[in-house]
PDB file of C-alpha atoms and ligand atoms in Angstrom:
ATOM      1  CA  MET A   1      -9.263  -9.880  20.259  1.00 93.00           C
ATOM      2  CA  THR A   2      -9.831  -7.791  17.129  1.00 96.00           C
ATOM      3  CA  VAL A   3      -7.469  -8.324  14.224  1.00 98.00           C
ATOM      4  CA  ALA A   4      -7.162  -5.727  11.447  1.00 98.00           C
ATOM      5  CA  VAL A   5      -5.445  -6.002   8.077  1.00 98.00           C
ATOM      6  CA  VAL A   6      -3.974  -2.809   6.624  1.00 98.00           C
ATOM      7  CA  PRO A   7      -3.263  -3.640   2.971  1.00 98.00           C
ATOM      8  CA  GLY A   8      -1.353  -1.664   0.379  1.00 97.00           C
ATOM      9  CA  SER A   9       1.362  -1.526  -2.220  1.00 97.00           C
ATOM     10  CA  PHE A  10       3.617   0.482   0.110  1.00 97.00           C
ATOM     11  CA  ASP A  11       5.984   1.224  -2.782  1.00 97.00           C
ATOM     12  CA  PRO A  12       7.407   2.852  -0.743  1.00 98.00           C
ATOM     13  CA  PRO A  13       5.651   3.383   2.620  1.00 98.00           C
ATOM     14  CA  THR A  14       5.001   7.100   3.249  1.00 98.00           C
ATOM     15  CA  LEU A  15       4.327   8.950   6.489  1.00 98.00           C
ATOM     16  CA  GLY A  16       0.667   8.891   5.405  1.00 97.00           C
ATOM     17  CA  HIS A  17       0.736   5.081   5.562  1.00 98.00           C
ATOM     18  CA  VAL A  18       2.473   5.230   8.937  1.00 97.00           C
ATOM     19  CA  ASP A  19      -0.219   7.636  10.171  1.00 97.00           C
ATOM     20  CA  VAL A  20      -3.012   5.220   9.189  1.00 97.00           C
ATOM     21  CA  ILE A  21      -1.181   2.211  10.641  1.00 98.00           C
ATOM     22  CA  GLY A  22      -0.675   4.130  13.905  1.00 97.00           C
ATOM     23  CA  ARG A  23      -4.399   4.873  14.089  1.00 97.00           C
ATOM     24  CA  ALA A  24      -5.216   1.202  13.447  1.00 98.00           C
ATOM     25  CA  VAL A  25      -2.780   0.281  16.232  1.00 97.00           C
ATOM     26  CA  ASP A  26      -4.768   2.541  18.597  1.00 96.00           C
ATOM     27  CA  VAL A  27      -8.085   0.957  17.680  1.00 97.00           C
ATOM     28  CA  PHE A  28      -7.397  -2.764  17.145  1.00 97.00           C
ATOM     29  CA  ASP A  29      -5.624  -5.381  19.248  1.00 98.00           C
ATOM     30  CA  GLN A  30      -3.557  -6.834  16.421  1.00 98.00           C
ATOM     31  CA  VAL A  31      -2.629  -5.138  13.147  1.00 98.00           C
ATOM     32  CA  ILE A  32      -1.328  -7.061  10.141  1.00 98.00           C
ATOM     33  CA  ILE A  33       0.275  -4.831   7.529  1.00 98.00           C
ATOM     34  CA  ALA A  34      -0.212  -6.663   4.242  1.00 98.00           C
ATOM     35  CA  VAL A  35       2.064  -5.832   1.309  1.00 98.00           C
ATOM     36  CA  VAL A  36       0.494  -6.770  -2.008  1.00 97.00           C
ATOM     37  CA  GLU A  37       2.543  -8.567  -4.638  1.00 93.00           C
ATOM     38  CA  ASN A  38       0.985  -6.997  -7.696  1.00 80.00           C
ATOM     39  CA  PRO A  39       2.400  -8.433 -10.909  1.00 71.00           C
ATOM     40  CA  SER A  40       0.474  -5.886 -13.028  1.00 71.00           C
ATOM     41  CA  LYS A  41       2.221  -2.909 -11.375  1.00 75.00           C
ATOM     42  CA  SER A  42       5.951  -2.464 -11.842  1.00 90.00           C
ATOM     43  CA  ALA A  43       7.237  -1.676  -8.381  1.00 94.00           C
ATOM     44  CA  LEU A  44      10.356   0.290  -7.487  1.00 97.00           C
ATOM     45  CA  PHE A  45      10.988  -1.892  -4.421  1.00 97.00           C
ATOM     46  CA  THR A  46      10.644  -5.654  -4.124  1.00 96.00           C
ATOM     47  CA  VAL A  47       8.112  -7.113  -1.721  1.00 97.00           C
ATOM     48  CA  GLU A  48      10.998  -8.099   0.558  1.00 96.00           C
ATOM     49  CA  GLU A  49      12.364  -4.536   0.554  1.00 97.00           C
ATOM     50  CA  ARG A  50       8.937  -3.039   1.282  1.00 98.00           C
ATOM     51  CA  THR A  51       8.338  -5.589   4.042  1.00 98.00           C
ATOM     52  CA  SER A  52      11.696  -4.890   5.637  1.00 98.00           C
ATOM     53  CA  MET A  53      11.144  -1.088   5.560  1.00 98.00           C
ATOM     54  CA  LEU A  54       7.724  -1.508   7.195  1.00 98.00           C
ATOM     55  CA  GLU A  55       9.157  -3.829   9.843  1.00 98.00           C
ATOM     56  CA  GLU A  56      11.769  -1.242  10.697  1.00 97.00           C
ATOM     57  CA  ILE A  57       9.276   1.638  10.771  1.00 97.00           C
ATOM     58  CA  CYS A  58       6.515  -0.163  12.681  1.00 96.00           C
ATOM     59  CA  GLY A  59       8.711  -2.258  14.986  1.00 92.00           C
ATOM     60  CA  GLU A  60       8.067   0.187  17.824  1.00 91.00           C
ATOM     61  CA  TRP A  61       4.434  -0.948  17.894  1.00 95.00           C
ATOM     62  CA  GLY A  62       4.351  -4.348  19.564  1.00 92.00           C
ATOM     63  CA  ASN A  63       0.987  -5.310  18.112  1.00 95.00           C
ATOM     64  CA  THR A  64       1.923  -5.088  14.419  1.00 97.00           C
ATOM     65  CA  THR A  65       3.239  -7.724  12.037  1.00 97.00           C
ATOM     66  CA  VAL A  66       4.164  -7.301   8.389  1.00 98.00           C
ATOM     67  CA  ASP A  67       3.149  -9.935   5.866  1.00 98.00           C
ATOM     68  CA  HIS A  68       2.610 -10.120   2.107  1.00 98.00           C
ATOM     69  CA  PHE A  69       0.019 -11.640  -0.156  1.00 97.00           C
ATOM     70  CA  ASN A  70      -0.968 -12.155  -3.750  1.00 95.00           C
ATOM     71  CA  GLY A  71      -4.437 -12.826  -5.075  1.00 95.00           C
ATOM     72  CA  LEU A  72      -7.521 -11.537  -3.356  1.00 97.00           C
ATOM     73  CA  LEU A  73      -7.274  -9.484  -0.201  1.00 98.00           C
ATOM     74  CA  VAL A  74     -10.373 -11.180   1.219  1.00 98.00           C
ATOM     75  CA  ASP A  75      -8.662 -14.591   0.944  1.00 98.00           C
ATOM     76  CA  PHE A  76      -5.667 -13.253   2.859  1.00 98.00           C
ATOM     77  CA  ALA A  77      -7.960 -11.689   5.480  1.00 98.00           C
ATOM     78  CA  ARG A  78      -9.817 -14.993   5.880  1.00 97.00           C
ATOM     79  CA  LEU A  79      -6.542 -16.937   6.169  1.00 97.00           C
ATOM     80  CA  LYS A  80      -5.417 -14.601   8.949  1.00 97.00           C
ATOM     81  CA  GLU A  81      -8.860 -14.695  10.609  1.00 97.00           C
ATOM     82  CA  ALA A  82      -8.964 -10.904  10.452  1.00 97.00           C
ATOM     83  CA  ASP A  83     -12.069  -9.090  11.639  1.00 96.00           C
ATOM     84  CA  VAL A  84     -11.668  -5.981   9.505  1.00 98.00           C
ATOM     85  CA  ILE A  85      -9.782  -4.409   6.630  1.00 98.00           C
ATOM     86  CA  VAL A  86      -8.535  -0.904   7.408  1.00 98.00           C
ATOM     87  CA  LYS A  87      -8.149   1.705   4.682  1.00 98.00           C
ATOM     88  CA  GLY A  88      -6.912   5.275   5.018  1.00 97.00           C
ATOM     89  CA  LEU A  89      -8.792   8.141   3.422  1.00 97.00           C
ATOM     90  CA  ARG A  90      -6.810  11.218   2.438  1.00 95.00           C
ATOM     91  CA  ALA A  91      -9.586  13.166   0.780  1.00 92.00           C
ATOM     92  CA  VAL A  92     -13.104  12.794  -0.588  1.00 92.00           C
ATOM     93  CA  SER A  93     -11.541  11.818  -3.917  1.00 91.00           C
ATOM     94  CA  ASP A  94     -10.266   8.571  -2.336  1.00 94.00           C
ATOM     95  CA  PHE A  95     -13.709   7.678  -1.102  1.00 95.00           C
ATOM     96  CA  GLU A  96     -15.426   6.659  -4.327  1.00 95.00           C
ATOM     97  CA  TYR A  97     -12.910   3.974  -5.286  1.00 96.00           C
ATOM     98  CA  GLU A  98     -12.407   2.823  -1.705  1.00 97.00           C
ATOM     99  CA  LEU A  99     -16.169   2.461  -1.244  1.00 97.00           C
ATOM    100  CA  GLN A 100     -16.364   0.359  -4.407  1.00 97.00           C
ATOM    101  CA  MET A 101     -13.543  -1.904  -3.179  1.00 97.00           C
ATOM    102  CA  ALA A 102     -15.112  -2.199   0.287  1.00 97.00           C
ATOM    103  CA  GLN A 103     -18.435  -3.204  -1.259  1.00 97.00           C
ATOM    104  CA  MET A 104     -16.773  -5.734  -3.575  1.00 97.00           C
ATOM    105  CA  ASN A 105     -14.787  -7.193  -0.670  1.00 97.00           C
ATOM    106  CA  HIS A 106     -17.958  -7.493   1.386  1.00 97.00           C
ATOM    107  CA  HIS A 107     -19.679  -9.208  -1.537  1.00 97.00           C
ATOM    108  CA  LEU A 108     -16.815 -11.695  -1.848  1.00 97.00           C
ATOM    109  CA  SER A 109     -16.648 -12.437   1.864  1.00 95.00           C
ATOM    110  CA  THR A 110     -18.377 -10.969   4.874  1.00 84.00           C
ATOM    111  CA  VAL A 111     -15.348  -8.941   5.930  1.00 92.00           C
ATOM    112  CA  HIS A 112     -16.016  -5.351   6.960  1.00 96.00           C
ATOM    113  CA  THR A 113     -13.901  -2.385   5.896  1.00 98.00           C
ATOM    114  CA  VAL A 114     -13.188   0.449   8.297  1.00 98.00           C
ATOM    115  CA  PHE A 115     -12.036   3.806   6.933  1.00 98.00           C
ATOM    116  CA  LEU A 116      -9.673   5.908   9.008  1.00 98.00           C
ATOM    117  CA  PRO A 117      -8.913   9.474   7.906  1.00 96.00           C
ATOM    118  CA  THR A 118      -5.292  10.559   7.626  1.00 95.00           C
ATOM    119  CA  SER A 119      -4.064  13.752   9.268  1.00 95.00           C
ATOM    120  CA  PRO A 120      -4.613  16.789   7.023  1.00 94.00           C
ATOM    121  CA  GLU A 121      -0.841  17.294   6.809  1.00 94.00           C
ATOM    122  CA  HIS A 122      -0.608  13.949   5.001  1.00 94.00           C
ATOM    123  CA  ALA A 123      -3.551  14.527   2.660  1.00 94.00           C
ATOM    124  CA  TYR A 124      -1.405  15.222  -0.399  1.00 96.00           C
ATOM    125  CA  LEU A 125       1.037  12.369   0.158  1.00 97.00           C
ATOM    126  CA  SER A 126       1.240   9.405  -2.194  1.00 97.00           C
ATOM    127  CA  SER A 127       3.915   6.836  -2.968  1.00 97.00           C
ATOM    128  CA  SER A 128       4.012   7.916  -6.627  1.00 97.00           C
ATOM    129  CA  LEU A 129       4.623  11.582  -5.783  1.00 98.00           C
ATOM    130  CA  VAL A 130       7.266  10.610  -3.228  1.00 98.00           C
ATOM    131  CA  LYS A 131       9.047   8.545  -5.917  1.00 98.00           C
ATOM    132  CA  GLU A 132       8.940  11.486  -8.302  1.00 98.00           C
ATOM    133  CA  VAL A 133      10.383  13.853  -5.682  1.00 98.00           C
ATOM    134  CA  GLY A 134      13.078  11.282  -4.856  1.00 97.00           C
ATOM    135  CA  ARG A 135      13.920  10.635  -8.509  1.00 97.00           C
ATOM    136  CA  PHE A 136      14.622  14.327  -9.100  1.00 97.00           C
ATOM    137  CA  GLY A 137      16.537  14.893  -5.876  1.00 96.00           C
ATOM    138  CA  GLY A 138      13.887  16.849  -3.942  1.00 97.00           C
ATOM    139  CA  SER A 139      13.732  16.888  -0.161  1.00 97.00           C
ATOM    140  CA  LEU A 140      11.930  13.901   1.342  1.00 97.00           C
ATOM    141  CA  ASP A 141      11.743  15.468   4.804  1.00 97.00           C
ATOM    142  CA  GLY A 142       8.262  15.137   6.256  1.00 97.00           C
ATOM    143  CA  LEU A 143       7.208  12.741   3.493  1.00 98.00           C
ATOM    144  CA  VAL A 144       8.823   9.432   4.449  1.00 98.00           C
ATOM    145  CA  SER A 145      10.734   7.857   7.342  1.00 98.00           C
ATOM    146  CA  PRO A 146      14.550   8.139   7.283  1.00 97.00           C
ATOM    147  CA  VAL A 147      14.894   4.454   6.310  1.00 98.00           C
ATOM    148  CA  VAL A 148      12.711   5.019   3.246  1.00 98.00           C
ATOM    149  CA  ALA A 149      14.480   8.274   2.344  1.00 98.00           C
ATOM    150  CA  ALA A 150      17.808   6.412   2.418  1.00 98.00           C
ATOM    151  CA  ALA A 151      16.415   3.577   0.273  1.00 98.00           C
ATOM    152  CA  LEU A 152      15.043   6.042  -2.290  1.00 98.00           C
ATOM    153  CA  LYS A 153      18.317   7.933  -2.408  1.00 97.00           C
ATOM    154  CA  GLU A 154      20.231   4.719  -2.987  1.00 97.00           C
ATOM    155  CA  ARG A 155      17.763   3.495  -5.658  1.00 96.00           C
ATOM    156  CA  PHE A 156      17.994   6.727  -7.665  1.00 96.00           C
ATOM    157  CA  GLU A 157      21.719   7.237  -7.373  1.00 88.00           C
TER     158      GLU A 157
HETATM  159  O1  PNS B 201      -1.705   0.888  -1.888  1.00 86.61           O
HETATM  160  P1  PNS B 201      -2.706   0.527  -2.939  1.00 86.61           P
HETATM  161  O2  PNS B 201      -2.024   0.261  -4.260  1.00 86.61           O
HETATM  162  O3  PNS B 201      -3.810   1.552  -3.049  1.00 86.61           O
HETATM  163  O4  PNS B 201      -3.382  -0.838  -2.435  1.00 86.61           O
HETATM  164  C1  PNS B 201      -4.399  -1.445  -3.188  1.00 86.61           C
HETATM  165  C2  PNS B 201      -4.782  -2.831  -2.611  1.00 86.61           C
HETATM  166  C3  PNS B 201      -3.574  -3.687  -2.399  1.00 86.61           C
HETATM  167  C4  PNS B 201      -5.476  -2.627  -1.287  1.00 86.61           C
HETATM  168  C5  PNS B 201      -5.761  -3.460  -3.640  1.00 86.61           C
HETATM  169  O5  PNS B 201      -5.201  -3.386  -4.904  1.00 86.61           O
HETATM  170  C6  PNS B 201      -6.087  -4.908  -3.330  1.00 86.61           C
HETATM  171  O6  PNS B 201      -6.854  -5.179  -2.429  1.00 86.61           O
HETATM  172  N1  PNS B 201      -5.475  -5.835  -4.100  1.00 86.61           N
HETATM  173  C7  PNS B 201      -5.656  -7.258  -3.937  1.00 86.61           C
HETATM  174  C8  PNS B 201      -6.526  -7.837  -5.049  1.00 86.61           C
HETATM  175  C9  PNS B 201      -7.988  -7.779  -4.676  1.00 86.61           C
HETATM  176  O7  PNS B 201      -8.404  -8.277  -3.658  1.00 86.61           O
HETATM  177  N2  PNS B 201      -8.781  -7.134  -5.552  1.00 86.61           N
HETATM  178  C10 PNS B 201     -10.186  -6.936  -5.341  1.00 86.61           C
HETATM  179  C11 PNS B 201     -10.390  -5.706  -4.495  1.00 86.61           C
HETATM  180  S1  PNS B 201     -11.999  -5.132  -4.670  1.00 86.61           S
END
């Protein structure tokens, strides 16, 4: 059985994240979505809120679980006995930093990173842009799931 970890801030999860998770679900037997608790980044949503949104969005896939971690991703992956880390690539511009992280993670442990490309229609999507659109009352259709759109609306009201 192959176990994949899909890590991220998911603040909030976008349809781009959901796209990558769905691809990982197709490829691996078990997918652990890992929400990072990053004290250096001020998040709009708590780890619990992000976890709960992801559980609601990804519940339809029986082979996913949502968890959270702090510290090094490789330590979390080892704890969960994961075979691979999955990262989504939106554009070539993502690749340089993602490659560096994959190489560092492989140096720290022997875990492999697999890159999965997002659909072109999600290439421009990011959590920060979604927050900006939400903050100024723009339409979130096609950017996030309804549960996330509702949470953003409530947060900015
Ligand atoms: O959604 P993000 O913010 O791009 O996710 C980044 C994440 C969580 C994958 C990355 O920051 C991470 O792995 N953080 C854990 C700390 C760590 O392991 N750092 C070394 C990575 S080379």
